[in-house]
CSV table of N, CA and C in Angstrom, one decimal:
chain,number,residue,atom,x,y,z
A,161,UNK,N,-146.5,-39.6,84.3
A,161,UNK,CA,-147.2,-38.9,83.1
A,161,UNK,C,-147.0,-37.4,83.3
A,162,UNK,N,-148.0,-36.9,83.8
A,162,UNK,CA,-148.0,-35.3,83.8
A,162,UNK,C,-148.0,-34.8,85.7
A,163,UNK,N,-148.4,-34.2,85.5
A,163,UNK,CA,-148.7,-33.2,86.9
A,163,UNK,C,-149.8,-33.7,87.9
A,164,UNK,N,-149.3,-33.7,89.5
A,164,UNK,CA,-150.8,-34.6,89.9
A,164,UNK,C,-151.5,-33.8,90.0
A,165,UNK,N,-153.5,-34.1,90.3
A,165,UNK,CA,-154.0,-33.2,90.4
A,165,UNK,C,-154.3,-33.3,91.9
A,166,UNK,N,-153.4,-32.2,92.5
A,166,UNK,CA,-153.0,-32.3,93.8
A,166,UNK,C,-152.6,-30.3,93.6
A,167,UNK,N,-153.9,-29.4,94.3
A,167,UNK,CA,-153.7,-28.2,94.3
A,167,UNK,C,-153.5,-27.4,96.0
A,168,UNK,N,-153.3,-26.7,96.3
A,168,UNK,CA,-153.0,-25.9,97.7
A,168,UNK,C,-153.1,-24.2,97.0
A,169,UNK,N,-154.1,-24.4,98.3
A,169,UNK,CA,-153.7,-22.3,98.5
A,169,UNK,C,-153.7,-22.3,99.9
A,170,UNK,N,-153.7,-21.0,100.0
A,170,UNK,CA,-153.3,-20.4,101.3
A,170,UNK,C,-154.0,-21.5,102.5
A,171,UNK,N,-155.8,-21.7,102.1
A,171,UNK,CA,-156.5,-22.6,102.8
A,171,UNK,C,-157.0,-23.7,103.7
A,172,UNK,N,-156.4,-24.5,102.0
A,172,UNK,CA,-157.0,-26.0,101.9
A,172,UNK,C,-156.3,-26.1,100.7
A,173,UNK,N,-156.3,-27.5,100.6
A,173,UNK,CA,-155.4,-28.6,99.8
A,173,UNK,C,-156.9,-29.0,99.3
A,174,UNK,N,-156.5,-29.5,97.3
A,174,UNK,CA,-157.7,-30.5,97.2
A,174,UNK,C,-156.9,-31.4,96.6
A,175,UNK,N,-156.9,-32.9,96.8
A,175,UNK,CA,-156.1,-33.9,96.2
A,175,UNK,C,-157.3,-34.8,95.5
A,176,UNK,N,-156.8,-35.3,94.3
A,176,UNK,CA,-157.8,-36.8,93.4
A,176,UNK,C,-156.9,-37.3,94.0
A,177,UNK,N,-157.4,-38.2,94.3
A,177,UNK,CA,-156.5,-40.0,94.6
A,177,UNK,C,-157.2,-41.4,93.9
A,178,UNK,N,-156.4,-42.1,94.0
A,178,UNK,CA,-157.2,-43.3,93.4
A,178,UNK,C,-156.5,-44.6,94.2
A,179,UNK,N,-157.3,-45.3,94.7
A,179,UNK,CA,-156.6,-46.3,95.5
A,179,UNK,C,-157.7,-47.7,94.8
A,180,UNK,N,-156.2,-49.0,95.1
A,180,UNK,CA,-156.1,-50.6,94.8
A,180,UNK,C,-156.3,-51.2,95.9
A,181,UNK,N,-157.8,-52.1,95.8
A,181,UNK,CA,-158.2,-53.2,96.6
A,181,UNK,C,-157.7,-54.8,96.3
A,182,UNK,N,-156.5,-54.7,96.7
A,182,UNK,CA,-155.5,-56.4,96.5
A,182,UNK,C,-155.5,-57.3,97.3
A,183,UNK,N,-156.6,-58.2,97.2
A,183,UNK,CA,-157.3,-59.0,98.6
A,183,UNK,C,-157.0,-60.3,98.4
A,184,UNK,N,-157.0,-61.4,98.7
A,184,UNK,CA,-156.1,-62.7,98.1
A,184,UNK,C,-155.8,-63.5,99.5
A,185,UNK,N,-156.9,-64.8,99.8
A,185,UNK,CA,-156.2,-65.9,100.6
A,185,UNK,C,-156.8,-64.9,102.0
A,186,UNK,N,-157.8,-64.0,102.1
A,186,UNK,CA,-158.8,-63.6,103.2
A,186,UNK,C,-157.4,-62.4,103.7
A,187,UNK,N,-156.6,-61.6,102.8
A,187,UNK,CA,-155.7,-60.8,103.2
A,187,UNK,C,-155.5,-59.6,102.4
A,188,UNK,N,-155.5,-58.3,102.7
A,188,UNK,CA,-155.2,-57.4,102.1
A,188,UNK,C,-153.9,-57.0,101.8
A,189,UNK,N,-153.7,-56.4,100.6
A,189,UNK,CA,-152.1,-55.9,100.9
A,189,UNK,C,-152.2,-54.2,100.9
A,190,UNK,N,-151.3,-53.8,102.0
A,190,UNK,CA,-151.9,-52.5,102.4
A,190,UNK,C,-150.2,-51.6,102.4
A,191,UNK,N,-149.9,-50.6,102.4
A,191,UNK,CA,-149.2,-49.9,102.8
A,191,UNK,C,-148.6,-49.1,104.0
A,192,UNK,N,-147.7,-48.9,104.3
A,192,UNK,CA,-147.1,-48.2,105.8
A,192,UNK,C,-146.3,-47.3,105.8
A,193,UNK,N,-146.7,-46.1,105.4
A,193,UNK,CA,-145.3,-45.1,105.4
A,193,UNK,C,-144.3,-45.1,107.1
A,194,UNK,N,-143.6,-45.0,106.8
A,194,UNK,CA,-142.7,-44.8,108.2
A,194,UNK,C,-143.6,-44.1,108.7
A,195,UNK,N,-144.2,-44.5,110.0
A,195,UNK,CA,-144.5,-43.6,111.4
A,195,UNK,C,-145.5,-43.5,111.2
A,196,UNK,N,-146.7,-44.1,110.1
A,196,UNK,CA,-148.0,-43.5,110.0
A,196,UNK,C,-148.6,-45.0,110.1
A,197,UNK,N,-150.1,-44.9,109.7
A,197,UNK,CA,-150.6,-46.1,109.5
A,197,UNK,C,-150.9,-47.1,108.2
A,198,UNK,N,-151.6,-47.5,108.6
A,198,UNK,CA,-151.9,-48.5,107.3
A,198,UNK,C,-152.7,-48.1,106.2
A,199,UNK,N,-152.5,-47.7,104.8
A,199,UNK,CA,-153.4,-47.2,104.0
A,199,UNK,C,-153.5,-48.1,102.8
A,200,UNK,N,-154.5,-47.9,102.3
A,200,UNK,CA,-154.8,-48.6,100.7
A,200,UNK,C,-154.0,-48.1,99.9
A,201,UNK,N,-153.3,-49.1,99.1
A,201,UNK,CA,-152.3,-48.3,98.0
A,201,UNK,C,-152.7,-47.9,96.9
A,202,UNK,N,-152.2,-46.7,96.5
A,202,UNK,CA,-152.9,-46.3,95.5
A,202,UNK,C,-151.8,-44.6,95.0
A,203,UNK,N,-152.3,-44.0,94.6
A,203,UNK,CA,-152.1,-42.1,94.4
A,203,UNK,C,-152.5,-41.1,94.1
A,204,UNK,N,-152.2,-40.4,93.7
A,204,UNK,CA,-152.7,-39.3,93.2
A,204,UNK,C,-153.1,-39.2,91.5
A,205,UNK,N,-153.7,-38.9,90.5
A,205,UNK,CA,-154.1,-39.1,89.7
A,205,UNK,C,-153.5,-37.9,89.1
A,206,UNK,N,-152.5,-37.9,88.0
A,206,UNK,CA,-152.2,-37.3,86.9
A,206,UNK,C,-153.0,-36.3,85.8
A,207,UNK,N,-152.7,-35.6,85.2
A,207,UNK,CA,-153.5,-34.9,84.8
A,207,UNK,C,-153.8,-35.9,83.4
A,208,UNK,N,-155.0,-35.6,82.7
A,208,UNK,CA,-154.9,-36.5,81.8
A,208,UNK,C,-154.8,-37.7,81.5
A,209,UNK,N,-154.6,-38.3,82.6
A,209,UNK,CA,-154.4,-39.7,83.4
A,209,UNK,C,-155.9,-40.4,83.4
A,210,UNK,N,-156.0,-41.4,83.3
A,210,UNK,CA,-157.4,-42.4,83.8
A,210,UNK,C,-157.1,-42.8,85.3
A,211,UNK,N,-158.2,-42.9,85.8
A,211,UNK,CA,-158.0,-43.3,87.0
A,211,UNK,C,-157.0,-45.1,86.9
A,212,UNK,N,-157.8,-46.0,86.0
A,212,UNK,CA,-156.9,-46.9,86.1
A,212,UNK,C,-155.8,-47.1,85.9
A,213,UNK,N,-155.3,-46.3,84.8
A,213,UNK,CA,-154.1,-46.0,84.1
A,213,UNK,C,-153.1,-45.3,85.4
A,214,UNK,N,-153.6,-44.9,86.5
A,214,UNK,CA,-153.0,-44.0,87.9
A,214,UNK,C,-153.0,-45.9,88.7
A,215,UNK,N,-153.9,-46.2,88.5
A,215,UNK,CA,-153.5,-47.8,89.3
A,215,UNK,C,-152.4,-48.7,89.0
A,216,UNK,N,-152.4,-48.9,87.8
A,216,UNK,CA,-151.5,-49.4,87.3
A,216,UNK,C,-150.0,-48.6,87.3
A,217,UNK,N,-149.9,-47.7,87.2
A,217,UNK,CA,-148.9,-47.2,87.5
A,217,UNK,C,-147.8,-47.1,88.5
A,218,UNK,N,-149.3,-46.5,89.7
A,218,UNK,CA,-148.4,-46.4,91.2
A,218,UNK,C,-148.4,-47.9,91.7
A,219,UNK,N,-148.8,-49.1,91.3
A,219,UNK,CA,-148.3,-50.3,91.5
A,219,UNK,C,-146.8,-51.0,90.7
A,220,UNK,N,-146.8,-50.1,89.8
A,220,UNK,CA,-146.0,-50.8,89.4
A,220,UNK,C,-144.4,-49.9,89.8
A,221,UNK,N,-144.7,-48.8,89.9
A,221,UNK,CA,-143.7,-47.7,90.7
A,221,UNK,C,-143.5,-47.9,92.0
A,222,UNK,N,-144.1,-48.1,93.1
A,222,UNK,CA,-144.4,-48.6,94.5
A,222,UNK,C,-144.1,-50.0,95.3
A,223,UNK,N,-144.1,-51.2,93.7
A,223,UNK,CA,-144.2,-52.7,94.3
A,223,UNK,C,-143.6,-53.1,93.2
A,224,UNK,N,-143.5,-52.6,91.8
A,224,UNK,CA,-143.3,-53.3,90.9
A,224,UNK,C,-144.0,-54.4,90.4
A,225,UNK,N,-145.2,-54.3,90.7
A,225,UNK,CA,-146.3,-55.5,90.4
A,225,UNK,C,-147.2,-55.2,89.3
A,226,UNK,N,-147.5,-55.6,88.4
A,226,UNK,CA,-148.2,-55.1,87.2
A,226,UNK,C,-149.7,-56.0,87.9
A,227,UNK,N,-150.8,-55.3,87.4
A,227,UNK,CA,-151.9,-55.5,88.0
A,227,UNK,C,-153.0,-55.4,86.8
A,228,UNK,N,-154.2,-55.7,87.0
A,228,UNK,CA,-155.2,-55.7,86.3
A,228,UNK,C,-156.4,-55.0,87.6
A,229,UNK,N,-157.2,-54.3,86.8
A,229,UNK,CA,-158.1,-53.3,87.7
A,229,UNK,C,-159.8,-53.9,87.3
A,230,UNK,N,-160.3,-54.2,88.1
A,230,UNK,CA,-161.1,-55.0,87.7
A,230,UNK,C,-162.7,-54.3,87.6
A,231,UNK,N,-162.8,-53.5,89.0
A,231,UNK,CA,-163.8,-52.8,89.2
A,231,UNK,C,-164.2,-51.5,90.2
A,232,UNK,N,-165.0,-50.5,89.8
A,232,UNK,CA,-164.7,-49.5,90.8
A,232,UNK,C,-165.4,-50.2,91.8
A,233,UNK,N,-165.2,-50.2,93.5
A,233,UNK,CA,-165.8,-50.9,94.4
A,233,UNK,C,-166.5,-49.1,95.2
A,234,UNK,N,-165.8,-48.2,95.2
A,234,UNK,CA,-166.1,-47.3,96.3
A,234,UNK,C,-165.6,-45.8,95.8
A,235,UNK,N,-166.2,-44.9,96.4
A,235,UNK,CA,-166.4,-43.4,96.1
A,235,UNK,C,-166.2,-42.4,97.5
A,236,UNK,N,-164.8,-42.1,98.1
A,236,UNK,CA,-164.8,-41.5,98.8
A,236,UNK,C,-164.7,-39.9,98.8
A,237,UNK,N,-165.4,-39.1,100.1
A,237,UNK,CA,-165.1,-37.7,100.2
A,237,UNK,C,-164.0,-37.7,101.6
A,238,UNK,N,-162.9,-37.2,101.1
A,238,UNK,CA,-162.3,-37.1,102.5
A,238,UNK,C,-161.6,-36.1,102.9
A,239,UNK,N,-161.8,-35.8,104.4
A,239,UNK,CA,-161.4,-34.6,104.8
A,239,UNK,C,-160.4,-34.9,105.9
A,240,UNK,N,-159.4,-34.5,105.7
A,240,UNK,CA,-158.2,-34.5,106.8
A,240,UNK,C,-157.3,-33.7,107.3
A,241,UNK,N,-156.1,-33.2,108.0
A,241,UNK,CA,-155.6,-31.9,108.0
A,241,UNK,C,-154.1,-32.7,106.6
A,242,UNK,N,-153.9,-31.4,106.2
A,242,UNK,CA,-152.5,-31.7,105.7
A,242,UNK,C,-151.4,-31.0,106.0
A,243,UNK,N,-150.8,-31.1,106.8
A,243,UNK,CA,-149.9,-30.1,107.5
A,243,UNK,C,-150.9,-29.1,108.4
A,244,UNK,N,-151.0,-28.1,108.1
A,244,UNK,CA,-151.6,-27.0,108.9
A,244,UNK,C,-152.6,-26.5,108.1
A,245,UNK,N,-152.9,-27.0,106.7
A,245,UNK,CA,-154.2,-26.4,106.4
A,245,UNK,C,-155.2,-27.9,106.4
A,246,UNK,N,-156.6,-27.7,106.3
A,246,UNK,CA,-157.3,-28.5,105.8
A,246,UNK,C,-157.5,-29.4,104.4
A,247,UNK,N,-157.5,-30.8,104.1
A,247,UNK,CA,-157.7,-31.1,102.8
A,247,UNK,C,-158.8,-32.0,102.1
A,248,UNK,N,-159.3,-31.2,101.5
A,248,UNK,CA,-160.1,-32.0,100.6
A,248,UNK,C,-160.2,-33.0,99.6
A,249,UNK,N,-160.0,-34.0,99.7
A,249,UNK,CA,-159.9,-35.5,99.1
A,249,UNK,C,-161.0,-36.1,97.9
A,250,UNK,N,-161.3,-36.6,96.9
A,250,UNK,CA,-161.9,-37.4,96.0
A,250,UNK,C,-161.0,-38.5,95.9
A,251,UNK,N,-161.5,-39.9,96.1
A,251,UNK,CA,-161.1,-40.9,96.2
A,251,UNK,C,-161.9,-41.8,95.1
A,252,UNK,N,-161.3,-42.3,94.3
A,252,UNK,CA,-161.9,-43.7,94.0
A,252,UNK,C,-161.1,-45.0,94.4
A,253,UNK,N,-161.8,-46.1,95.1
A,253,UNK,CA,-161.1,-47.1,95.3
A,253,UNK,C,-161.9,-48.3,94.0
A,254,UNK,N,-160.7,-49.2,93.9
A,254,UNK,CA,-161.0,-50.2,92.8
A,254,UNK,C,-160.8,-51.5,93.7
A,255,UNK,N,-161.3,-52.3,93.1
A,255,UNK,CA,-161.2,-54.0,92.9
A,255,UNK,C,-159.5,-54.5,91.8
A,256,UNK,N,-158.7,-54.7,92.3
A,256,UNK,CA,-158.1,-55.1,91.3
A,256,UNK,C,-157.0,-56.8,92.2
A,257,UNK,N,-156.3,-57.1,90.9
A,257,UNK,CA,-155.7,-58.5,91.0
A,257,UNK,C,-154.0,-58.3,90.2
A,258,UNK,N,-153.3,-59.4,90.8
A,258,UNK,CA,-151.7,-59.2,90.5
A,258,UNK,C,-152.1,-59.8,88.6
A,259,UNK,N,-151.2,-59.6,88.0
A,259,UNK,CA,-151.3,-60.4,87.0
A,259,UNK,C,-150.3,-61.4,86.8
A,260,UNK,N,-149.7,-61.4,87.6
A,260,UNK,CA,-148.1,-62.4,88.2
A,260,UNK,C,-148.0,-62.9,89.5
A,261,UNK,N,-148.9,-63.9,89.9
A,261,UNK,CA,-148.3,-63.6,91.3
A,261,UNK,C,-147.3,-63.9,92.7
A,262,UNK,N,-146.4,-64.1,91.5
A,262,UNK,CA,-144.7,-64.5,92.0
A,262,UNK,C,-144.1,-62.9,92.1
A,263,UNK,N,-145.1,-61.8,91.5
A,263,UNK,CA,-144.5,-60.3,91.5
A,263,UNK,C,-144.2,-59.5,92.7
A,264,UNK,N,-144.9,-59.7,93.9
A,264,UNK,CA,-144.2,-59.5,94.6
A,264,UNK,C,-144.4,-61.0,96.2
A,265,UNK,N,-144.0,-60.6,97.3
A,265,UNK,CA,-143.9,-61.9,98.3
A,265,UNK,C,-145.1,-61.9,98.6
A,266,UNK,N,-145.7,-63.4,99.3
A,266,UNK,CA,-146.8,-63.4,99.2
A,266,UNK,C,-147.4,-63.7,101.2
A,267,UNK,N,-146.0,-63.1,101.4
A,267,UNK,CA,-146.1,-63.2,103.3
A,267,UNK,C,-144.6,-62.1,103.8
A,268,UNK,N,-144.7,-61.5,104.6
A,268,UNK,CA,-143.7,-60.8,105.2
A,268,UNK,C,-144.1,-59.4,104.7
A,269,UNK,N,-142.6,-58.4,105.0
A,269,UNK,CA,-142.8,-56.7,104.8
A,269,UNK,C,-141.9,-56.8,103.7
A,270,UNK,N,-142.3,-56.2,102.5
A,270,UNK,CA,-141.1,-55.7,101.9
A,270,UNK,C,-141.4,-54.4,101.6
A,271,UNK,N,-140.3,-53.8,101.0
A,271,UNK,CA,-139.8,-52.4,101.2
A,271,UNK,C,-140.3,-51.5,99.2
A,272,UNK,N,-140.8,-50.3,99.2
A,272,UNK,CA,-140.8,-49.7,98.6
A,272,UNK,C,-141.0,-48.2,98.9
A,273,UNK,N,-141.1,-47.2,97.9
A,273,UNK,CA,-141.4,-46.1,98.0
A,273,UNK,C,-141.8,-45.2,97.2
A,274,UNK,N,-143.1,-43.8,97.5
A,274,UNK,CA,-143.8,-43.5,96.8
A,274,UNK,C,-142.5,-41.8,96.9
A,275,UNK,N,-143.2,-40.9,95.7
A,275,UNK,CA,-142.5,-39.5,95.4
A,275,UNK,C,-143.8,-38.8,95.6
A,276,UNK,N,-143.7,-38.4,96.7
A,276,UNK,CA,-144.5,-36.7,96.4
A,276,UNK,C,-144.0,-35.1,96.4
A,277,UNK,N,-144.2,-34.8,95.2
A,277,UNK,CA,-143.6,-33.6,95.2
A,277,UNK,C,-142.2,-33.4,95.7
A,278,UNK,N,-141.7,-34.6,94.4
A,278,UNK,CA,-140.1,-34.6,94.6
A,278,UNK,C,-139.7,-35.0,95.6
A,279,UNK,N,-140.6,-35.7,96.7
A,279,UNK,CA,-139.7,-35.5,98.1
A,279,UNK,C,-140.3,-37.3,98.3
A,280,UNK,N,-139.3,-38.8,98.3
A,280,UNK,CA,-139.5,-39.3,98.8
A,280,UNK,C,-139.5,-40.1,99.6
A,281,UNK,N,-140.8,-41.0,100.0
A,281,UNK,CA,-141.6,-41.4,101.0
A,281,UNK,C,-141.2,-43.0,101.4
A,282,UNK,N,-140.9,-43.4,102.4
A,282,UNK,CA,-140.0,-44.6,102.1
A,282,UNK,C,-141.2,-45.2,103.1
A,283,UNK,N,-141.4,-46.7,102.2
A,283,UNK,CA,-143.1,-47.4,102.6
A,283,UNK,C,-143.0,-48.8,103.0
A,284,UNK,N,-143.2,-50.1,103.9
A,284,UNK,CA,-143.5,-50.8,103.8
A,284,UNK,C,-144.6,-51.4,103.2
A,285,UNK,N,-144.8,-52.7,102.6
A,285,UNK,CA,-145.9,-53.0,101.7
A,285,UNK,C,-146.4,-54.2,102.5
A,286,UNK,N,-147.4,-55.2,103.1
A,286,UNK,CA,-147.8,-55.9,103.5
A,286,UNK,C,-148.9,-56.8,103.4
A,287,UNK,N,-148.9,-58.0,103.3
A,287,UNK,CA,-150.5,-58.7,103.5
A,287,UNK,C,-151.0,-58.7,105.0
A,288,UNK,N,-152.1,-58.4,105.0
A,288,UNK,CA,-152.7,-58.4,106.1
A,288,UNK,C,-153.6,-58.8,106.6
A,289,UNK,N,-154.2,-59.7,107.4
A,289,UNK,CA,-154.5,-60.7,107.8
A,289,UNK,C,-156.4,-60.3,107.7
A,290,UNK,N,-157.1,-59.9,107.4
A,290,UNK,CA,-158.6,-59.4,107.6
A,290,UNK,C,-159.4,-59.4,108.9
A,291,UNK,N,-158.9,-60.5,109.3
A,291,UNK,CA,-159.3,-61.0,110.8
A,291,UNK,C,-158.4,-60.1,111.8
A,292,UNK,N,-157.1,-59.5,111.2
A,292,UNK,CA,-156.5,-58.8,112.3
A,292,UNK,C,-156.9,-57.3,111.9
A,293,UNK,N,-157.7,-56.7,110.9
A,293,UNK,CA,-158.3,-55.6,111.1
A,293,UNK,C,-159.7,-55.5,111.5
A,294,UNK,N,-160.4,-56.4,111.3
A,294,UNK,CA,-161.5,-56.7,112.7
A,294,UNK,C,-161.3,-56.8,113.8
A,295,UNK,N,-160.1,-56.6,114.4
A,295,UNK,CA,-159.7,-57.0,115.5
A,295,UNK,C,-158.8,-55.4,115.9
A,296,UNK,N,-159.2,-54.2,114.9
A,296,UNK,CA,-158.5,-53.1,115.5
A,296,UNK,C,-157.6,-52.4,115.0
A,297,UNK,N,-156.5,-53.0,113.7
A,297,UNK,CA,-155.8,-52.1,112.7
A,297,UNK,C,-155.7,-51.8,112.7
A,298,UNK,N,-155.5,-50.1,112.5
A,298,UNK,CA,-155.8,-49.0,112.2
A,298,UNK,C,-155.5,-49.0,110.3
A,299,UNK,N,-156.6,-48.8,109.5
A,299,UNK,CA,-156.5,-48.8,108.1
A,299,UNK,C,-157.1,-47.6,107.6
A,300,UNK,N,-156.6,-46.8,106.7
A,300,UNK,CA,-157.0,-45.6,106.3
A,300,UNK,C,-157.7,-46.1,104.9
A,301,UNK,N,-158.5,-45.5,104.4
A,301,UNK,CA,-159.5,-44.6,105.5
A,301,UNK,C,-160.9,-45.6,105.9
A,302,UNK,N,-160.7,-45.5,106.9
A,302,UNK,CA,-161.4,-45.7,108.2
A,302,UNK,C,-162.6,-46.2,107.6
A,303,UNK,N,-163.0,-45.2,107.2
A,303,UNK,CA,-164.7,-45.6,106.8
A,303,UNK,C,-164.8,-47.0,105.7
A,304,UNK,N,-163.9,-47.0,104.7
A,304,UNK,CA,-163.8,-48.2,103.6
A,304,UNK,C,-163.7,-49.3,104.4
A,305,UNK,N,-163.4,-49.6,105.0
A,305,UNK,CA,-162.7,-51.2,106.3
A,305,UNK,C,-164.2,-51.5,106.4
A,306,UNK,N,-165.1,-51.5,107.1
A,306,UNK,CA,-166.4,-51.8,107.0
A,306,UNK,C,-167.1,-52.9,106.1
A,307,UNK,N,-167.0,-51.7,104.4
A,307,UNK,CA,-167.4,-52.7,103.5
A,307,UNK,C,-166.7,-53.3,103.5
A,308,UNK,N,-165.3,-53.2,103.2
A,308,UNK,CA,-164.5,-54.0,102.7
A,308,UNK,C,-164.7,-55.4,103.4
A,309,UNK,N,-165.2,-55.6,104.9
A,309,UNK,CA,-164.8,-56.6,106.0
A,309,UNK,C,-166.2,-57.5,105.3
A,310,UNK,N,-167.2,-56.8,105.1
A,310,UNK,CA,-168.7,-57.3,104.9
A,310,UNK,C,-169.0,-57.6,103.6
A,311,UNK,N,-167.9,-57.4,102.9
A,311,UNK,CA,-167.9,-57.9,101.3
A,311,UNK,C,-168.9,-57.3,100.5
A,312,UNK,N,-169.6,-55.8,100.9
A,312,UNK,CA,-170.1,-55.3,100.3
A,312,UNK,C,-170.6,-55.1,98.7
A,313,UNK,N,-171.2,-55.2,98.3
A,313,UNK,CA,-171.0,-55.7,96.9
A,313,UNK,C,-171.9,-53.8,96.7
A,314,UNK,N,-171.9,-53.7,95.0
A,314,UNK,CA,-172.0,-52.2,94.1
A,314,UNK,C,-171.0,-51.6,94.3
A,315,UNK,N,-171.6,-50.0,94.3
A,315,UNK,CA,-170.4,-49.3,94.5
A,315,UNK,C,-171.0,-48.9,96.1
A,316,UNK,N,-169.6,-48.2,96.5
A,316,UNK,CA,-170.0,-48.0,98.0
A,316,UNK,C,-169.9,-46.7,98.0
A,317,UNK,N,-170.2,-44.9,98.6
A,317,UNK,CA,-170.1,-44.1,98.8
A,317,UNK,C,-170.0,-43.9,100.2
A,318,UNK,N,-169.1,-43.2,100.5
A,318,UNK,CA,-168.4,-42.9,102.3
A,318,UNK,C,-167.7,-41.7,102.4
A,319,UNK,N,-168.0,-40.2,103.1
A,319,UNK,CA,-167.8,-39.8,104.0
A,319,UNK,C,-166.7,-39.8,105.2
A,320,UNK,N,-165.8,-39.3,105.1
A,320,UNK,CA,-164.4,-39.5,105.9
A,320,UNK,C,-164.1,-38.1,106.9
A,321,UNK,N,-164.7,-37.8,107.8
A,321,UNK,CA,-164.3,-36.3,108.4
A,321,UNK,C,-163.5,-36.7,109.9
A,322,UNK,N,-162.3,-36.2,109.0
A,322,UNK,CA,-160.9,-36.5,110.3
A,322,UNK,C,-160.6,-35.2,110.4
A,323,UNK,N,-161.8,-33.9,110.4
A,323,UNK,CA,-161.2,-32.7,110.9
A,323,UNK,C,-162.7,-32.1,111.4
């Protein structure tokens, strides 16, 4: 669509993101950029953009899976480094479901990739077992894994300080 809203000064970075909870058969499907860890898939939100309208999109750009968005589940603040300055994060995470689910495999790694700022990011996509992130994972962001494991039900609000 348009421009993300994803700003930097000299500082601090502030990024909107919006991330997809795709849970199915007690397994998540989660993301893996080369060399990093495991994150909720999702992105950065366009200007003018809906947040859902940003779900469906980076799913369908990322996995090629067209999806349905069901419900907001969670409301993150997150703070991380990004490169060498500090960044400030708004997250919304959602509830959502394939609307195909022959769209993508339903066991193994397959391969996609996300663009940021023209430069991209080459990602594995995976199900993942729930019981093997109780058991240690590493899933970003950190604080979401919790409810997510305890089936938390409303909305959830969480606090993320990785700086």
């Amino acid at each position: 669509m348009g421009r993300d809203i994803l700003f930097r000064t000299e500082e601090f970075v502030f990024s909107y993101r919006v991330g997809g909870l795709l849970i199915k058969d007690n397994k998540i499907l989660l993301q893996k950029p080369k060399n990093d860890d495991y994150a909720i898939i999702g992105g950065h939100v366009a200007c003018l953009e809906t947040t859902t309208e940003t779900l469906k999109r980076e799913y369908e750009e990322e996995i090629h899976a067209k999806i349905e968005v069901d419900n907001l589940y969670a409301v993150g603040e997150i703070f991380f480094p990004w490169g060498q300055r500090p960044c400030h994060q708004i997250s919304l995470y959602y509830k959502v479901h394939l609307l195909n689910d022959n769209d993508i495999p339903s066991v193994g790694v397959f391969h996609g990739y996300d663009d940021l700022e023209n430069e991209r990011i080459d990602m594995d996509f995976c199900w993942v077992p729930l019981e093997d992130i109780k058991n240690g994972i590493k899933v970003y962001p950190m604080e979401l894994i919790p409810h997510i494991l305890n089936e938390d039900k409303g909305i959830i609000h969480f606090v993320s300080k990785q700086i």
